[in-house]
PDB file of C-alpha atoms in Angstrom:
ATOM      1  CA  MET A   1       0.252   0.064  -0.269  1.00 94.00           C
ATOM      2  CA  ARG A   2       1.125   3.911  -0.866  1.00 96.00           C
ATOM      3  CA  ILE A   3       0.715   5.704   2.935  1.00 97.00           C
ATOM      4  CA  VAL A   4       0.678   9.140   3.691  1.00 97.00           C
ATOM      5  CA  VAL A   5       1.003   9.954   7.800  1.00 97.00           C
ATOM      6  CA  ALA A   6       0.480  12.804   9.708  1.00 96.00           C
ATOM      7  CA  GLU A   7       1.219  13.105  12.785  1.00 94.00           C
ATOM      8  CA  ASP A   8       3.219  16.117  14.132  1.00 92.00           C
ATOM      9  CA  LEU A   9       5.252  14.212  17.031  1.00 91.00           C
ATOM     10  CA  TYR A  10       8.304  13.344  15.420  1.00 92.00           C
ATOM     11  CA  LEU A  11       8.966  10.641  17.444  1.00 92.00           C
ATOM     12  CA  LEU A  12       6.104   8.959  16.684  1.00 90.00           C
ATOM     13  CA  ARG A  13       5.921   9.477  12.695  1.00 93.00           C
ATOM     14  CA  ASP A  14       8.557   7.979  12.558  1.00 94.00           C
ATOM     15  CA  GLY A  15       7.890   5.112  14.857  1.00 92.00           C
ATOM     16  CA  MET A  16       4.361   4.875  12.060  1.00 92.00           C
ATOM     17  CA  VAL A  17       6.674   4.996   9.684  1.00 95.00           C
ATOM     18  CA  ARG A  18       9.259   2.223  10.428  1.00 94.00           C
ATOM     19  CA  LEU A  19       6.496   0.175  10.852  1.00 93.00           C
ATOM     20  CA  ILE A  20       4.466  -0.178   7.779  1.00 95.00           C
ATOM     21  CA  GLU A  21       8.090  -0.398   6.032  1.00 96.00           C
ATOM     22  CA  ALA A  22       8.662  -3.175   8.434  1.00 95.00           C
ATOM     23  CA  PHE A  23       5.144  -4.723   7.081  1.00 95.00           C
ATOM     24  CA  GLY A  24       5.978  -4.261   3.398  1.00 95.00           C
ATOM     25  CA  HIS A  25       4.484  -1.071   2.243  1.00 96.00           C
ATOM     26  CA  GLU A  26       5.686   2.446   1.192  1.00 97.00           C
ATOM     27  CA  VAL A  27       4.829   5.772   2.974  1.00 97.00           C
ATOM     28  CA  VAL A  28       4.789   8.062   0.080  1.00 97.00           C
ATOM     29  CA  ALA A  29       4.688  11.459   2.242  1.00 97.00           C
ATOM     30  CA  THR A  30       4.554  12.496   6.075  1.00 97.00           C
ATOM     31  CA  ALA A  31       3.346  15.641   7.500  1.00 96.00           C
ATOM     32  CA  ALA A  32       3.001  17.770  10.503  1.00 95.00           C
ATOM     33  CA  THR A  33       0.775  20.819   9.769  1.00 95.00           C
ATOM     34  CA  GLY A  34      -2.736  20.736   8.845  1.00 92.00           C
ATOM     35  CA  ASP A  35      -2.210  22.902   5.464  1.00 94.00           C
ATOM     36  CA  GLU A  36       0.380  19.778   4.878  1.00 96.00           C
ATOM     37  CA  THR A  37      -1.817  17.365   5.882  1.00 96.00           C
ATOM     38  CA  LEU A  38      -3.998  18.614   2.578  1.00 96.00           C
ATOM     39  CA  ALA A  39      -1.136  19.426   0.649  1.00 97.00           C
ATOM     40  CA  MET A  40       0.424  16.283   0.881  1.00 97.00           C
ATOM     41  CA  LEU A  41      -3.103  13.700   0.436  1.00 97.00           C
ATOM     42  CA  LEU A  42      -4.167  15.625  -3.160  1.00 97.00           C
ATOM     43  CA  ALA A  43      -1.198  15.436  -4.747  1.00 97.00           C
ATOM     44  CA  HIS A  44       0.004  11.439  -3.797  1.00 96.00           C
ATOM     45  CA  ARG A  45      -3.539  10.649  -3.688  1.00 96.00           C
ATOM     46  CA  PRO A  46      -2.764   7.622  -1.372  1.00 97.00           C
ATOM     47  CA  ASP A  47      -3.941   3.972  -0.949  1.00 97.00           C
ATOM     48  CA  VAL A  48      -4.790   5.046   2.832  1.00 96.00           C
ATOM     49  CA  ALA A  49      -3.519   7.812   4.846  1.00 97.00           C
ATOM     50  CA  ILE A  50      -3.221   8.318   8.751  1.00 96.00           C
ATOM     51  CA  VAL A  51      -4.113  11.713  10.183  1.00 95.00           C
ATOM     52  CA  ASP A  52      -4.128  12.793  13.377  1.00 93.00           C
ATOM     53  CA  VAL A  53      -7.140  14.620  14.595  1.00 88.00           C
ATOM     54  CA  ARG A  54      -4.956  17.654  16.516  1.00 88.00           C
ATOM     55  CA  MET A  55      -2.189  19.100  14.740  1.00 90.00           C
ATOM     56  CA  PRO A  56      -0.146  22.965  13.909  1.00 90.00           C
ATOM     57  CA  PRO A  57      -0.681  26.010  13.997  1.00 87.00           C
ATOM     58  CA  GLY A  58      -3.418  25.656  15.977  1.00 81.00           C
ATOM     59  CA  GLN A  59      -3.811  22.067  17.565  1.00 79.00           C
ATOM     60  CA  SER A  60      -7.303  21.883  18.073  1.00 79.00           C
ATOM     61  CA  ASP A  61      -9.415  20.108  14.369  1.00 85.00           C
ATOM     62  CA  GLU A  62      -6.951  21.077  11.757  1.00 90.00           C
ATOM     63  CA  GLY A  63      -5.992  17.286  10.459  1.00 90.00           C
ATOM     64  CA  LEU A  64      -9.478  16.313  10.328  1.00 88.00           C
ATOM     65  CA  ARG A  65     -10.428  19.366   8.239  1.00 90.00           C
ATOM     66  CA  ALA A  66      -7.901  18.002   6.513  1.00 93.00           C
ATOM     67  CA  ALA A  67      -8.645  14.686   5.624  1.00 92.00           C
ATOM     68  CA  LEU A  68     -12.922  16.103   5.502  1.00 90.00           C
ATOM     69  CA  ALA A  69     -11.257  18.480   1.799  1.00 93.00           C
ATOM     70  CA  ALA A  70      -9.317  16.282   1.392  1.00 94.00           C
ATOM     71  CA  ARG A  71     -12.529  13.481   1.076  1.00 91.00           C
ATOM     72  CA  ARG A  72     -14.529  16.244  -0.930  1.00 90.00           C
ATOM     73  CA  GLU A  73     -11.470  16.004  -3.501  1.00 93.00           C
ATOM     74  CA  VAL A  74     -11.516  12.951  -3.443  1.00 92.00           C
ATOM     75  CA  PRO A  75     -14.189  10.941  -3.028  1.00 88.00           C
ATOM     76  CA  GLY A  76     -13.901   7.747  -0.676  1.00 88.00           C
ATOM     77  CA  LEU A  77      -9.923   8.632   0.171  1.00 94.00           C
ATOM     78  CA  PRO A  78      -9.583   5.814   2.716  1.00 95.00           C
ATOM     79  CA  ILE A  79      -8.513   7.664   5.352  1.00 94.00           C
ATOM     80  CA  LEU A  80      -7.592   5.989   8.925  1.00 93.00           C
ATOM     81  CA  ILE A  81      -7.930   8.753  11.991  1.00 90.00           C
ATOM     82  CA  LEU A  82      -5.944   8.091  15.119  1.00 88.00           C
ATOM     83  CA  SER A  83      -5.980  10.114  17.864  1.00 84.00           C
ATOM     84  CA  GLN A  84      -5.836  11.336  21.319  1.00 83.00           C
ATOM     85  CA  HIS A  85      -9.431  12.947  21.051  1.00 77.00           C
ATOM     86  CA  VAL A  86     -13.124  11.304  19.741  1.00 75.00           C
ATOM     87  CA  GLU A  87     -14.138  14.834  17.264  1.00 72.00           C
ATOM     88  CA  GLN A  88     -18.122  13.562  16.971  1.00 69.00           C
ATOM     89  CA  LEU A  89     -19.355  16.105  14.497  1.00 67.00           C
ATOM     90  CA  TYR A  90     -16.206  15.820  12.349  1.00 67.00           C
ATOM     91  CA  ALA A  91     -16.076  11.928  12.702  1.00 70.00           C
ATOM     92  CA  ARG A  92     -19.734  11.996  11.872  1.00 73.00           C
ATOM     93  CA  GLU A  93     -19.420  14.303   9.245  1.00 75.00           C
ATOM     94  CA  LEU A  94     -16.450  12.210   7.715  1.00 75.00           C
ATOM     95  CA  LEU A  95     -19.205   8.939   7.823  1.00 73.00           C
ATOM     96  CA  ALA A  96     -21.649  11.063   6.101  1.00 72.00           C
ATOM     97  CA  ASP A  97     -20.735  10.500   2.062  1.00 69.00           C
ATOM     98  CA  GLY A  98     -21.525   7.212   3.222  1.00 66.00           C
ATOM     99  CA  ALA A  99     -18.240   5.909   0.192  1.00 71.00           C
ATOM    100  CA  GLY A 100     -16.440   3.927   3.153  1.00 75.00           C
ATOM    101  CA  GLY A 101     -13.230   3.987   3.564  1.00 87.00           C
ATOM    102  CA  ILE A 102     -13.035   5.603   7.002  1.00 87.00           C
ATOM    103  CA  GLY A 103     -11.329   4.202  10.637  1.00 88.00           C
ATOM    104  CA  TYR A 104     -10.900   5.997  13.730  1.00 86.00           C
ATOM    105  CA  PHE A 105      -9.423   4.994  16.112  1.00 87.00           C
ATOM    106  CA  LEU A 106      -7.888   6.106  19.709  1.00 86.00           C
ATOM    107  CA  LYS A 107      -4.077   5.869  20.207  1.00 84.00           C
ATOM    108  CA  GLU A 108      -4.640   4.464  23.220  1.00 82.00           C
ATOM    109  CA  SER A 109      -6.925   1.960  22.181  1.00 77.00           C
ATOM    110  CA  VAL A 110      -3.638   0.726  19.582  1.00 78.00           C
ATOM    111  CA  PHE A 111      -2.374  -2.975  21.325  1.00 76.00           C
ATOM    112  CA  ASP A 112      -0.304  -4.083  19.090  1.00 84.00           C
ATOM    113  CA  ALA A 113       1.509  -3.815  15.218  1.00 89.00           C
ATOM    114  CA  ASP A 114      -0.865  -6.568  13.684  1.00 89.00           C
ATOM    115  CA  GLN A 115      -3.946  -4.604  14.908  1.00 84.00           C
ATOM    116  CA  PHE A 116      -2.331  -1.707  13.340  1.00 89.00           C
ATOM    117  CA  ILE A 117      -1.854  -2.304  10.139  1.00 92.00           C
ATOM    118  CA  ASP A 118      -5.035  -5.049  10.108  1.00 90.00           C
ATOM    119  CA  ALA A 119      -7.223  -2.125  10.279  1.00 89.00           C
ATOM    120  CA  LEU A 120      -5.259   0.110   7.842  1.00 93.00           C
ATOM    121  CA  GLU A 121      -5.721  -2.694   5.240  1.00 92.00           C
ATOM    122  CA  ARG A 122      -9.241  -3.109   5.485  1.00 89.00           C
ATOM    123  CA  VAL A 123      -9.612   0.894   5.725  1.00 92.00           C
ATOM    124  CA  ALA A 124      -8.119   1.099   2.543  1.00 94.00           C
ATOM    125  CA  LYS A 125     -10.170  -1.312   1.021  1.00 90.00           C
ATOM    126  CA  GLY A 126     -12.530   1.045   1.732  1.00 87.00           C
ATOM    127  CA  GLY A 127     -14.363  -0.843   4.556  1.00 84.00           C
ATOM    128  CA  THR A 128     -15.146   0.901   8.051  1.00 82.00           C
ATOM    129  CA  ALA A 129     -11.840  -0.166  11.086  1.00 84.00           C
ATOM    130  CA  MET A 130     -13.971   1.368  14.293  1.00 82.00           C
ATOM    131  CA  ASP A 131     -12.197   2.004  17.794  1.00 82.00           C
ATOM    132  CA  PRO A 132     -15.468   0.331  20.603  1.00 80.00           C
ATOM    133  CA  ALA A 133     -14.935   3.619  22.270  1.00 77.00           C
ATOM    134  CA  VAL A 134     -15.523   6.105  19.165  1.00 77.00           C
ATOM    135  CA  ILE A 135     -18.573   3.942  18.818  1.00 77.00           C
ATOM    136  CA  ALA A 136     -20.062   5.022  22.171  1.00 74.00           C
ATOM    137  CA  LYS A 137     -19.107   8.378  21.481  1.00 73.00           C
ATOM    138  CA  LEU A 138     -21.027   8.866  18.359  1.00 70.00           C
ATOM    139  CA  LEU A 139     -23.891   6.777  19.167  1.00 67.00           C
ATOM    140  CA  SER A 140     -24.623   7.997  22.158  1.00 63.00           C
ATOM    141  CA  SER A 141     -25.465  12.128  20.696  1.00 58.00           C
ATOM    142  CA  GLY A 142     -27.331  10.190  17.421  1.00 54.00           C
ATOM    143  CA  SER A 143     -30.837  10.442  17.199  1.00 50.00           C
ATOM    144  CA  SER A 144     -32.625   7.607  16.575  1.00 50.00           C
ATOM    145  CA  ASN A 145     -33.316   5.829  13.505  1.00 59.00           C
ATOM    146  CA  ARG A 146     -36.921   3.553  13.390  1.00 65.00           C
ATOM    147  CA  ARG A 147     -34.963   1.506  11.379  1.00 69.00           C
ATOM    148  CA  LEU A 148     -32.212   0.825  13.739  1.00 75.00           C
ATOM    149  CA  GLU A 149     -34.861   0.500  16.085  1.00 78.00           C
ATOM    150  CA  SER A 150     -36.318  -2.700  14.657  1.00 83.00           C
ATOM    151  CA  LEU A 151     -33.072  -4.939  14.998  1.00 85.00           C
ATOM    152  CA  THR A 152     -33.029  -7.184  17.757  1.00 89.00           C
ATOM    153  CA  PRO A 153     -30.529  -6.593  20.653  1.00 89.00           C
ATOM    154  CA  ARG A 154     -28.167  -9.570  19.598  1.00 91.00           C
ATOM    155  CA  GLU A 155     -28.403  -7.945  16.285  1.00 88.00           C
ATOM    156  CA  HIS A 156     -27.687  -4.813  17.968  1.00 85.00           C
ATOM    157  CA  GLU A 157     -24.488  -6.465  19.330  1.00 87.00           C
ATOM    158  CA  VAL A 158     -23.332  -8.518  15.497  1.00 89.00           C
ATOM    159  CA  LEU A 159     -24.405  -4.214  13.921  1.00 86.00           C
ATOM    160  CA  SER A 160     -21.813  -2.990  16.267  1.00 84.00           C
ATOM    161  CA  LEU A 161     -19.083  -5.801  16.456  1.00 86.00           C
ATOM    162  CA  MET A 162     -19.037  -5.569  12.751  1.00 84.00           C
ATOM    163  CA  ALA A 163     -18.295  -1.556  12.835  1.00 80.00           C
ATOM    164  CA  GLU A 164     -15.560  -2.814  14.337  1.00 78.00           C
ATOM    165  CA  GLY A 165     -14.286  -4.456  11.293  1.00 76.00           C
ATOM    166  CA  LEU A 166     -14.766  -7.677  12.625  1.00 82.00           C
ATOM    167  CA  SER A 167     -15.267 -10.462  10.237  1.00 83.00           C
ATOM    168  CA  ASN A 168     -18.787 -12.428  10.405  1.00 88.00           C
ATOM    169  CA  GLN A 169     -15.677 -15.558  11.709  1.00 89.00           C
ATOM    170  CA  ALA A 170     -14.154 -13.069  14.958  1.00 87.00           C
ATOM    171  CA  ILE A 171     -17.845 -12.312  15.511  1.00 91.00           C
ATOM    172  CA  GLY A 172     -18.550 -15.464  16.179  1.00 92.00           C
ATOM    173  CA  GLN A 173     -15.713 -16.200  18.435  1.00 91.00           C
ATOM    174  CA  ARG A 174     -16.372 -13.109  20.342  1.00 89.00           C
ATOM    175  CA  LEU A 175     -20.204 -13.974  20.658  1.00 91.00           C
ATOM    176  CA  PHE A 176     -19.707 -17.676  20.835  1.00 92.00           C
ATOM    177  CA  LEU A 177     -21.501 -18.612  17.929  1.00 91.00           C
ATOM    178  CA  SER A 178     -20.937 -20.045  15.136  1.00 92.00           C
ATOM    179  CA  GLU A 179     -20.317 -18.130  11.423  1.00 90.00           C
ATOM    180  CA  SER A 180     -22.562 -19.781  10.170  1.00 91.00           C
ATOM    181  CA  ALA A 181     -25.272 -18.173  12.782  1.00 91.00           C
ATOM    182  CA  ILE A 182     -23.735 -14.793  12.312  1.00 91.00           C
ATOM    183  CA  SER A 183     -24.457 -14.412   8.422  1.00 90.00           C
ATOM    184  CA  LYS A 184     -27.791 -15.389   9.373  1.00 91.00           C
ATOM    185  CA  TYR A 185     -27.584 -12.193  12.022  1.00 89.00           C
ATOM    186  CA  THR A 186     -26.080 -10.330   8.815  1.00 88.00           C
ATOM    187  CA  THR A 187     -28.706 -10.878   6.386  1.00 87.00           C
ATOM    188  CA  THR A 188     -31.759 -10.508   8.617  1.00 89.00           C
ATOM    189  CA  LEU A 189     -30.406  -7.286   9.906  1.00 85.00           C
ATOM    190  CA  PHE A 190     -29.564  -6.613   6.057  1.00 85.00           C
ATOM    191  CA  GLY A 191     -32.958  -7.165   4.744  1.00 85.00           C
ATOM    192  CA  LYS A 192     -34.809  -4.858   7.727  1.00 83.00           C
ATOM    193  CA  LEU A 193     -32.394  -1.857   7.050  1.00 81.00           C
ATOM    194  CA  GLY A 194     -33.425  -2.062   3.771  1.00 80.00           C
ATOM    195  CA  LEU A 195     -29.931  -2.856   1.848  1.00 77.00           C
ATOM    196  CA  ALA A 196     -30.806  -4.965  -0.901  1.00 68.00           C
ATOM    197  CA  ASP A 197     -28.049  -7.913  -2.324  1.00 67.00           C
ATOM    198  CA  ASP A 198     -27.270  -5.973  -5.540  1.00 56.00           C
ATOM    199  CA  ASP A 199     -23.477  -6.086  -6.928  1.00 49.00           C
ATOM    200  CA  SER A 200     -23.380  -1.938  -6.473  1.00 45.00           C
ATOM    201  CA  SER A 201     -22.845  -1.213  -2.588  1.00 49.00           C
ATOM    202  CA  ASN A 202     -21.360  -2.892  -0.373  1.00 66.00           C
ATOM    203  CA  ARG A 203     -24.106  -3.649   1.882  1.00 74.00           C
ATOM    204  CA  ARG A 204     -21.448  -3.797   4.808  1.00 76.00           C
ATOM    205  CA  VAL A 205     -20.615  -0.684   4.396  1.00 72.00           C
ATOM    206  CA  LEU A 206     -23.478   1.132   4.351  1.00 72.00           C
ATOM    207  CA  ALA A 207     -24.929  -0.766   7.605  1.00 78.00           C
ATOM    208  CA  VAL A 208     -22.197   0.302   9.848  1.00 75.00           C
ATOM    209  CA  LEU A 209     -22.961   3.680   8.283  1.00 71.00           C
ATOM    210  CA  THR A 210     -26.505   3.228   9.017  1.00 73.00           C
ATOM    211  CA  PHE A 211     -25.586   1.952  12.644  1.00 75.00           C
ATOM    212  CA  LEU A 212     -23.268   4.719  13.158  1.00 70.00           C
ATOM    213  CA  ASN A 213     -24.984   8.167  11.933  1.00 64.00           C
ATOM    214  CA  GLN A 214     -28.238   6.995  13.264  1.00 55.00           C
ATOM    215  CA  SER A 215     -30.080   9.616  10.733  1.00 45.00           C
TER     216      SER A 215
END
């Protein structure tokens, strides 16, 4: 994968670059400010970008705003937000276009290199990779959705784990259910959410976006 790393702390940025290259991927550019981030994303159009939320010059939300601006110019540009903070408004805006290719992890929740690279690869393929803490924050401020209200507690549980980016097999292991049982749950919840089985869209991504947007 071709990757852009946007992080203002040198040691963390350098560490991510070394980690990514150790897994055989290429870092095509790095950025340390919001303006640099937007410029590098548009210049290189990477397979996926890692972007911090708070960057110079203001240390507020420069990284997220750069990611949003880049996705407006390049719809579906895969972005993995890696931050110490959950910015609910901007996180929802990133999800709102329905294109997928979005991840949002708190730095404190990344426990090992394999988990981090796996999340990057899922996002690069157009999927989602969401930190459970981010999901909780987004849901706590969401509005109701009648289609979501039709889901059973178990279907909600499956959809929440799907939002984390887990496969049916991994969800089954987490819930102590068979993969075929999870497949039945996903088929049912797709139907309840009105997501048709066709080749033009990724139902899994659309279901997750419906869940997280709550709109």
